Short mmCIF file of C-alpha atoms and ligand atoms in Angstrom, two decimals:
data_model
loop_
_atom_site.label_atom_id
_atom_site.label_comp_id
_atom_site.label_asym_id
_atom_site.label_seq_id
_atom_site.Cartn_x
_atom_site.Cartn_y
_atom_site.Cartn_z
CA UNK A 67 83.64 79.33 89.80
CA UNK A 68 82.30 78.01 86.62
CA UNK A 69 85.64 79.95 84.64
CA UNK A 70 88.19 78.71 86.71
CA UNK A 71 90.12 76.37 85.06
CA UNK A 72 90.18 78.15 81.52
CA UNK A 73 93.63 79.98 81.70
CA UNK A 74 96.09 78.47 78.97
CA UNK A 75 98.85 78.09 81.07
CA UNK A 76 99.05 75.38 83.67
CA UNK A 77 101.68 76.42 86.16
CA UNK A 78 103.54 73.62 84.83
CA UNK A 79 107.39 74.37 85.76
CA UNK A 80 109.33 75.15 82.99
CA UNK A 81 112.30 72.32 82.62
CA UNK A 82 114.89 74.61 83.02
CA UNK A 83 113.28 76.27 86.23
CA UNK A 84 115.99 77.02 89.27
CA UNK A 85 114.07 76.88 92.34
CA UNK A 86 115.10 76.92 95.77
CA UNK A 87 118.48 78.21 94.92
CA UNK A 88 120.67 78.04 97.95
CA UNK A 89 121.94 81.35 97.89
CA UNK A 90 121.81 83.84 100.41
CA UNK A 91 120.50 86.75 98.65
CA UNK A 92 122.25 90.45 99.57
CA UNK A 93 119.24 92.80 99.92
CA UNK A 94 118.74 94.01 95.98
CA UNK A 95 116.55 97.18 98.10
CA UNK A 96 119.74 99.72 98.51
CA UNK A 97 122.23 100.24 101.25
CA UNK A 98 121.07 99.78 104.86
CA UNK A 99 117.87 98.00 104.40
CA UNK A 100 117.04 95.85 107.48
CA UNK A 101 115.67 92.73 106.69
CA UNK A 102 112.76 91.30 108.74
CA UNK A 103 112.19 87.72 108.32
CA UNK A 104 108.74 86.95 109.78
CA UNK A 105 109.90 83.55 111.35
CA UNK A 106 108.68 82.64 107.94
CA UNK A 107 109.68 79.39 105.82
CA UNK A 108 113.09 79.90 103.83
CA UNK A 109 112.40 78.01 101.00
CA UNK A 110 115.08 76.74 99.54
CA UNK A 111 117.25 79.58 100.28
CA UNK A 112 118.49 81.57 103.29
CA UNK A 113 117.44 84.65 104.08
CA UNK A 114 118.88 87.40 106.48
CA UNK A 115 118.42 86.76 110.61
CA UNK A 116 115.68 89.65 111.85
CA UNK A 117 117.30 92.87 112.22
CA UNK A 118 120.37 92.60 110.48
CA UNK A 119 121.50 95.12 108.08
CA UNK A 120 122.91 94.49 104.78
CA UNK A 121 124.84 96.90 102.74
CA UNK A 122 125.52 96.11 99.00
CA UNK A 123 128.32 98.06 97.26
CA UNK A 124 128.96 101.43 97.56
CA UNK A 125 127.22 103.02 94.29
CA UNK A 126 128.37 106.19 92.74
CA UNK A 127 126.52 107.20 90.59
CA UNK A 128 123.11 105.17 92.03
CA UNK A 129 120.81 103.57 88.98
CA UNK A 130 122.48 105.67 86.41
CA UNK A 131 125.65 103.10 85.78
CA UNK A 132 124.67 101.34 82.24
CA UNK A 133 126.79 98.42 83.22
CA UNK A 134 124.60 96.03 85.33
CA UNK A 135 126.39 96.50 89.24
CA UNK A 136 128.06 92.69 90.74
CA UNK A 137 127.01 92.68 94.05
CA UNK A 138 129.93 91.49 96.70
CA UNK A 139 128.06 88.20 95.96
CA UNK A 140 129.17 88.22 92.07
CA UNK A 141 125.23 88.26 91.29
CA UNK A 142 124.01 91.58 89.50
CA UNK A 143 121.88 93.67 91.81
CA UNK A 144 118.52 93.25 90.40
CA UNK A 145 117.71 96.86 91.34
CA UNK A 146 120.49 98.55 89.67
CA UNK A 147 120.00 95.97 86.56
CA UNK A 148 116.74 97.05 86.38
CA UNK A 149 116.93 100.52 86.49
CA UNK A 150 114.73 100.62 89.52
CA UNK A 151 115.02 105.29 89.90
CA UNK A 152 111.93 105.83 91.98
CA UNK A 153 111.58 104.66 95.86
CA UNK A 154 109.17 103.39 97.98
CA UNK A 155 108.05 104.98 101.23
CA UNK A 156 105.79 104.50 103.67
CA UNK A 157 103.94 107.71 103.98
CA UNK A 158 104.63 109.15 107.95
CA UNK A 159 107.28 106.14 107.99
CA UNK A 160 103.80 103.93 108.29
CA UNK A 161 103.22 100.74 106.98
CA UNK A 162 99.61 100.20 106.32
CA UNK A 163 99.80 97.11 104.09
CA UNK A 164 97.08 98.83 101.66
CA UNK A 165 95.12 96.10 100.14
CA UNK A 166 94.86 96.41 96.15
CA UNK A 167 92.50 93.53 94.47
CA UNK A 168 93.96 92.72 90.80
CA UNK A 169 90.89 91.11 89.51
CA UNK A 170 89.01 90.62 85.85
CA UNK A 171 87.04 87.71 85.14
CA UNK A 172 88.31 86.91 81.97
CA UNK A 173 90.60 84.58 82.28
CA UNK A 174 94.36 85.00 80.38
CA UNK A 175 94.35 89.07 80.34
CA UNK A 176 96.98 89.45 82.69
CA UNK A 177 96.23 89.58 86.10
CA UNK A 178 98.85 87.48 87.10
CA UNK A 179 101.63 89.05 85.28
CA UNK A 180 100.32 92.07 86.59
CA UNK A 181 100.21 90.99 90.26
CA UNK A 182 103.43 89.41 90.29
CA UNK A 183 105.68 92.00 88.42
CA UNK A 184 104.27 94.60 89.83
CA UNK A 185 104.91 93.24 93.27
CA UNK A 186 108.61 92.52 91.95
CA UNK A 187 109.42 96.30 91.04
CA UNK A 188 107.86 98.08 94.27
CA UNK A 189 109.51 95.12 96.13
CA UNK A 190 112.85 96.93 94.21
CA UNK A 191 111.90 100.60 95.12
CA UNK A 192 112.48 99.53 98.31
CA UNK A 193 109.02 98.31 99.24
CA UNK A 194 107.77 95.33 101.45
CA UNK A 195 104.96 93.85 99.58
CA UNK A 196 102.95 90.82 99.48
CA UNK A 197 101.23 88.73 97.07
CA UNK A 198 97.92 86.69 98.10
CA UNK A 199 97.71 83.98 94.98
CA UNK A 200 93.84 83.56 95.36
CA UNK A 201 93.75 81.33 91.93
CA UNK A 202 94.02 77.86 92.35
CA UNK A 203 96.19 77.79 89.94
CA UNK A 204 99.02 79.12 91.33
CA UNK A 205 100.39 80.88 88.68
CA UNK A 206 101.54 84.26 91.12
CA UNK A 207 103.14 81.45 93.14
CA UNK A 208 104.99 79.86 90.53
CA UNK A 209 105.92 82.75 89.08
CA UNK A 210 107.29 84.44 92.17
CA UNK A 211 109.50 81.32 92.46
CA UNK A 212 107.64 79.17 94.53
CA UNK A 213 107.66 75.76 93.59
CA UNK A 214 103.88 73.85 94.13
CA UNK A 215 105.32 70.80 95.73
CA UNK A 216 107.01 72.98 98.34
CA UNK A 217 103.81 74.38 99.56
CA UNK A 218 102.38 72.71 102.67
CA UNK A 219 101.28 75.26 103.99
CA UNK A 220 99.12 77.76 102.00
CA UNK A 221 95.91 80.74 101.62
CA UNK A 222 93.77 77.09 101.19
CA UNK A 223 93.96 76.65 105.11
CA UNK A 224 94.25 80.21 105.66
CA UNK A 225 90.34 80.59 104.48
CA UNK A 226 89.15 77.80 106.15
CA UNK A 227 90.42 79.22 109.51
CA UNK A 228 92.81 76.55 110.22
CA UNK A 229 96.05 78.62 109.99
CA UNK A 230 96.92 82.19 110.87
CA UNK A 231 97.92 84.01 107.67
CA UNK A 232 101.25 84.71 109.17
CA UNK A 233 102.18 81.24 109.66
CA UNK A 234 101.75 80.51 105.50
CA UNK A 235 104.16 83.28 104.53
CA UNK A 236 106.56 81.95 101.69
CA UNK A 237 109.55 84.36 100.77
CA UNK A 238 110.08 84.52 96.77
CA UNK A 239 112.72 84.79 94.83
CA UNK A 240 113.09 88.62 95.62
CA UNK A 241 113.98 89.84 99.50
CA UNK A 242 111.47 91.66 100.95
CA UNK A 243 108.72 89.98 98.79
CA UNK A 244 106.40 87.47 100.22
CA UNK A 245 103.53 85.14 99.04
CA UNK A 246 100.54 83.66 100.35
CA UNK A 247 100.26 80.78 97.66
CA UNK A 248 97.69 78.79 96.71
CA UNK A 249 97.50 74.81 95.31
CA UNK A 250 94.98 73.21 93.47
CA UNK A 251 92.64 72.45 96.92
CA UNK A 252 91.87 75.85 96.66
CA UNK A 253 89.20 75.35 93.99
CA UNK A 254 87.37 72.93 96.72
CA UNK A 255 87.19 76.40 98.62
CA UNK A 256 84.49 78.05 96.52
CA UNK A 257 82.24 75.19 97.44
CA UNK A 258 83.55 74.14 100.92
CA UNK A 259 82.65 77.26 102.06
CA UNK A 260 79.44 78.18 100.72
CA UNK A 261 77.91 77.81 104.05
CA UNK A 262 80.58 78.34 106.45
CA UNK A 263 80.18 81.15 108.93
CA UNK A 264 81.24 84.64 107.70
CA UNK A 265 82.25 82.84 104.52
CA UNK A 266 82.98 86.56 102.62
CA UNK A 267 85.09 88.27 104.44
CA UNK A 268 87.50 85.47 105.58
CA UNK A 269 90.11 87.22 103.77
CA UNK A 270 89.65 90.35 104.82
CA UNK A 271 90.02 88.67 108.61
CA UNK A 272 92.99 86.87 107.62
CA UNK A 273 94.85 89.99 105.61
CA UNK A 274 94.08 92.28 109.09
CA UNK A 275 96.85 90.64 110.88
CA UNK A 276 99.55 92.01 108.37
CA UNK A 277 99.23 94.92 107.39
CA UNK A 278 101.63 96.70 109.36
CA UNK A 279 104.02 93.98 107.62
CA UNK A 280 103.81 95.90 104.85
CA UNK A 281 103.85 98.60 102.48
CA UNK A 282 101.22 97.02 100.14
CA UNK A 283 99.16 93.79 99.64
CA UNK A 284 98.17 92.34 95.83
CA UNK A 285 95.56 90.07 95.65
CA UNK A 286 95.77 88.11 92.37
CA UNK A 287 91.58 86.67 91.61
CA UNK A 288 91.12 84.02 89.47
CA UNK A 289 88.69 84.60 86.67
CA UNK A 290 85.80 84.22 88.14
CA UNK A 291 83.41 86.24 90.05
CA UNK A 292 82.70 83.40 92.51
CA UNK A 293 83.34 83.21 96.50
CA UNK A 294 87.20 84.36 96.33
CA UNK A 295 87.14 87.35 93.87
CA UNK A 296 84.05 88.37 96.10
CA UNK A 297 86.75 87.56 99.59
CA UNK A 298 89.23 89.39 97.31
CA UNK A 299 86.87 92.31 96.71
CA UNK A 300 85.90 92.55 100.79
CA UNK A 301 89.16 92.53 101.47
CA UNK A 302 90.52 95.18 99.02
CA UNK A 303 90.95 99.12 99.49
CA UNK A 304 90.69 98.89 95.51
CA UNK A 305 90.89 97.32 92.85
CA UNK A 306 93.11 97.28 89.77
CA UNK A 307 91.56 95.89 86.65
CA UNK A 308 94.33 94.55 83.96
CA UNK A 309 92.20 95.15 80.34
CA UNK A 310 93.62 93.18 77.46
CA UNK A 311 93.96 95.36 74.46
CA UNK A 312 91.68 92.95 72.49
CA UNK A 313 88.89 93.20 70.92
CA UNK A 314 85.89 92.34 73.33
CA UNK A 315 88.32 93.83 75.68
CA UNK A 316 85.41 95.90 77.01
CA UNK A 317 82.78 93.08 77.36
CA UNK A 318 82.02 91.45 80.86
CA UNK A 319 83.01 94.62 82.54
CA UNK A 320 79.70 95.69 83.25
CA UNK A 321 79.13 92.71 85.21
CA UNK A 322 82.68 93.08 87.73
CA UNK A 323 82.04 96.55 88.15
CA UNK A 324 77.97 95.62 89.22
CA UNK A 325 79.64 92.77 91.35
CA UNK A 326 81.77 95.61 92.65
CA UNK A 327 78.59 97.94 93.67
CA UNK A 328 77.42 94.90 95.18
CA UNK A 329 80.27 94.18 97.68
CA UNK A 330 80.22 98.14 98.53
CA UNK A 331 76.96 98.34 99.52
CA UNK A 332 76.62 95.16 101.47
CA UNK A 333 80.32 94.36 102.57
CA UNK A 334 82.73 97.17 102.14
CA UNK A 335 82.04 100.50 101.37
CA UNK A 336 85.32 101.54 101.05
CA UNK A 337 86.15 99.75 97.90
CA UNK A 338 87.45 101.41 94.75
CA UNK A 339 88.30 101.43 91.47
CA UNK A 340 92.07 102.78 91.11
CA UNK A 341 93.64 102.09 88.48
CA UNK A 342 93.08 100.04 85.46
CA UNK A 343 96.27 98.55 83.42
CA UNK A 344 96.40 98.02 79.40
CA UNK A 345 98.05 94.80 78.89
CA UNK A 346 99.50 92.64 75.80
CA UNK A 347 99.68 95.59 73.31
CA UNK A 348 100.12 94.80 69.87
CA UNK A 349 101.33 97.71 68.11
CA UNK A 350 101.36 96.19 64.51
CA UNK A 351 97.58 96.14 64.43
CA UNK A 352 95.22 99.27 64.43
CA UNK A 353 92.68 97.32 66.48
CA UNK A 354 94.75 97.81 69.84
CA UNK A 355 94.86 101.11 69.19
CA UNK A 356 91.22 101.71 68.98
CA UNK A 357 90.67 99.53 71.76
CA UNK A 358 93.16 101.61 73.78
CA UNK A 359 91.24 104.37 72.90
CA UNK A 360 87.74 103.47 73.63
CA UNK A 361 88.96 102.07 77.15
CA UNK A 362 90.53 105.78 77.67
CA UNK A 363 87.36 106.83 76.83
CA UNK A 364 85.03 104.43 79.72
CA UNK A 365 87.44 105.40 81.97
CA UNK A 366 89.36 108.31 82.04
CA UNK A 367 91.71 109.37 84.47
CA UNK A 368 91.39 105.68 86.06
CA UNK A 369 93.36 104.11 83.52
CA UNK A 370 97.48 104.22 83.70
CA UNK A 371 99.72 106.12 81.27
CA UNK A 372 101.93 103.10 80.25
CA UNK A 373 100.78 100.32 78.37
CA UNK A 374 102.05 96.76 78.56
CA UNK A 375 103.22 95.79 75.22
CA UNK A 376 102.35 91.76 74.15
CA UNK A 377 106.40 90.61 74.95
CA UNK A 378 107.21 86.92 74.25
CA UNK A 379 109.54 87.49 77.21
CA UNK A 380 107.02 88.60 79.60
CA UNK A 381 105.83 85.09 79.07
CA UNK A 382 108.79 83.27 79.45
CA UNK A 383 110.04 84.75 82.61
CA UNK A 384 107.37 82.16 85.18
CA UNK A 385 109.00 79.18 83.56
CA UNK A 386 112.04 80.02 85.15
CA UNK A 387 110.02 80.81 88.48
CA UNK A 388 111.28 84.90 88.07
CA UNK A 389 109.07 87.94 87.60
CA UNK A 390 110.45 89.91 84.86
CA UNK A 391 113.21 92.54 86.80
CA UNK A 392 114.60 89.55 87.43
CA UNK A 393 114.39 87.54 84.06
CA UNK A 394 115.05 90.49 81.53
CA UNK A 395 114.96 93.98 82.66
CA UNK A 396 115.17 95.31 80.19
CA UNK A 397 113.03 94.23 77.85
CA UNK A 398 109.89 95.95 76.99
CA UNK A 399 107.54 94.62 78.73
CA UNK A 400 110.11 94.91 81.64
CA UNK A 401 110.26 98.53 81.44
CA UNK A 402 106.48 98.64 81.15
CA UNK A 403 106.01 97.11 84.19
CA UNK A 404 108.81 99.05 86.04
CA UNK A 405 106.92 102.03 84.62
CA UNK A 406 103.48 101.05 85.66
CA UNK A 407 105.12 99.89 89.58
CA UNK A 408 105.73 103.89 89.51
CA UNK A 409 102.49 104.66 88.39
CA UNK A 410 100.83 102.44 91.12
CA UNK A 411 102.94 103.82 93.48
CA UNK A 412 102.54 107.44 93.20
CA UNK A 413 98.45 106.83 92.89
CA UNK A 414 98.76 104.56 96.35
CA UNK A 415 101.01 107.44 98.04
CA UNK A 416 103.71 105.07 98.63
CA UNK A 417 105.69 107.02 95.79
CA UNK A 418 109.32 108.88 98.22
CA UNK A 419 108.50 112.53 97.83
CA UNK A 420 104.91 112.06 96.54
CA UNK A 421 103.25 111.52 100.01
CA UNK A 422 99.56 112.03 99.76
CA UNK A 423 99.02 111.85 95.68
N1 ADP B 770 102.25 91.47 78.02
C1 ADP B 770 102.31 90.16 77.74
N2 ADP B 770 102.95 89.73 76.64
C2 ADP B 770 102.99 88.40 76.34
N3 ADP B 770 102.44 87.44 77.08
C3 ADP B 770 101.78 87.82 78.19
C4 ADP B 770 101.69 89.18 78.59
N4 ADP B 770 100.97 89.25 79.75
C5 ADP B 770 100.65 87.97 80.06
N5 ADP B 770 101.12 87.11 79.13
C6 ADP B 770 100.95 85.66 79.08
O1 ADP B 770 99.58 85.42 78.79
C7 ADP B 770 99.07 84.37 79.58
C8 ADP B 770 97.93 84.87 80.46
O2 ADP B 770 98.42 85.87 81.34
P1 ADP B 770 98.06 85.84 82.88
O3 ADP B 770 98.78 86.95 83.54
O4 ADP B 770 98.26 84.46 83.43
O5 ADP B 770 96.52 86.17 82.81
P2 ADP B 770 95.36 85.98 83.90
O6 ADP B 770 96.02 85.90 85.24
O7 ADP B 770 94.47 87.16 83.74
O8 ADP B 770 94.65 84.72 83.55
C9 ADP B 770 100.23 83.84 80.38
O9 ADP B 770 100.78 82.75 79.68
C10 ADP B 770 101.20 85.00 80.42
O10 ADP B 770 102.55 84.57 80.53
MG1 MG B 771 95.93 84.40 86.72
#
């Protein structure tokens, strides 16, 4: 708890941010989707009534056109823009709402940008995902589109057992994904509940109710190993550590993966490590390329194939309240993270045609 309150960026809205837009998205997910709206709060836009089915454009040539599709809308469907080729699918037509932790306790080395563009592109592919913001500081929130002042109702109340997780659902600026956003109170959290009742595994209790909601559940820790990484850690099926390709990339690890034998012996012995992501690549220098390799080299198969590159646009993209398939496709660090969503969702099983990998 000590750490929190270190990340350089503040959450701040950018000036030029466009929340709450007012339009009624068509479903960026491919023809025949049905939209479920969880009776949850719209925001400031509109989304689909439960049930009903909304077809965008007939494609022709699906994700292969170069020229970014209008939907019947006149907005570019974000999908198709993005070159979104892979699909999510429930394995046996399930959801199970698998619960994946995206924790480090350094603060700055990605775990947001992680959480929240991951979530973006296997929203995309089709899937239904959530995000739990666990950080105080709200940057998953912000950068899913969700303004701070909006939230009234939010994971803060959620903990302390005052409000079922359901009821402090927030739809983002993409269909299909959700967030369970945080505000500043949450920091009180780490103290307030210090000696409340079952005070680990309130998320855990609180995440049980949604998982057949769906398809997967990121947790975005703050950078800490206090009270919340550890509800983050009960809660999770696995974990997936973003790694800075810095030097000292390597140091503190010992300790989260000790604090991680810890919650599997005492709390839940199904947690994992699954997957750990290279982020903010600098190719001009050699050092990120030895640092690549000696994380390759701690952890083998765990780590993914693609590598974030360092993108000035990955960065830009929560001022304007968008994860990246939204702000710039197809910029590097956009196709990175498309590429990684694939990744994550052929290890998880969620990958169409991949059931069981
Ligand atoms: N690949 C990247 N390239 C450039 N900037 C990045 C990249 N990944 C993250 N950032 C920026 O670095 C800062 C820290 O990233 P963030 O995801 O918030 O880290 P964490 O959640 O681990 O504290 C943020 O300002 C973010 O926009
Ligand atoms: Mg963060």
């Amino acid at each position: 708890m000590d750490n929190v309150g270190t990340q350089s960026q503040d959450g701040t809205p950018h000036p030029g941010t466009r929340f709450g837009t007012g339009h009624k998205h068509p479903d960026p997910r491919g023809a025949g989707h049905v939209v479920e709206n969880h009776g949850m709060k719209t925001g400031g836009y509109e989304l689909a009534s439960p049930g009903e089915t909304i077809t965008p454009p007939e494609l022709s040539t699906p994700f292969m056109d170069p020229v970014p599709r209008e939907t019947s809308s006149g907005r570019a469907d974000p999908a198709h823009s993005a070159r979104v080729s892979f699909k999510i699918s429930p394995p046996y037509g399930r959801r199970r709402g698998r619960v994946v932790a995206v924790a480090n306790q350094k603060g700055g080395v990605g775990k947001s940008t992680t959480a929240v563009n991951l979530a973006a592109y296997l929203t995309l592919a089709g899937g239904h995902i959530l995000v739990v913001d666990l950080d105080p500081q709200g940057n998953a929130s912000t950068g899913l589109g969700i303004n701070s002042r909006d939230i009234d109702r939010s994971i803060y109340e959620v903990l302390h057992g005052e409000l079922a997780a359901k009821d402090a659902l927030h739809p983002s600026v993409l269909p299909g994904l959700d967030v369970l956003p945080s505000t500043v109170d949450l920091a009180g959290a780490e103290i307030e509940l210090v000696s409340a009742f079952s005070r680990e595994i309130r998320l855990r209790r609180a995440l049980e109710s949604l998982n057949e909601l769906y398809d997967l559940i990121l947790v975005d820790c703050p950078p800490s190993l206090g009270l919340l990484t550890v509800n983050a850690l009960s809660a999770a099926d696995e974990l997936l550590i973003p790694i800075q390709c810095e030097y000292y990339a390597l140091e503190g690890l010992g300790q989260l993966l000790h604090n991680i034998e810890l919650v599997r012996a005492n709390l839940n012995p199904r947690l994992n490590v699954g997957g750990v992501a290279l982020t903010m690549y600098d190719a001009r220098t050699r050092l990120a390329e030895q640092v690549v390799a000696e994380i390759r080299k701690h952890f083998g198969e765990l780590v993914y194939r693609t590598i974030v590159p360092r993108s000035v646009r990955l960065s830009e993209a929560p001022g304007y309240g968008q994860p990246i398939a939204l702000y710039d496709p197809m910029s590097r660090g956009g196709i990175a993270y498309r590429d990684l969503a694939q990744e994550v969702a052929a290890r998880t099983g969620l990958l169409a045609g991949n059931e069981g990998v």
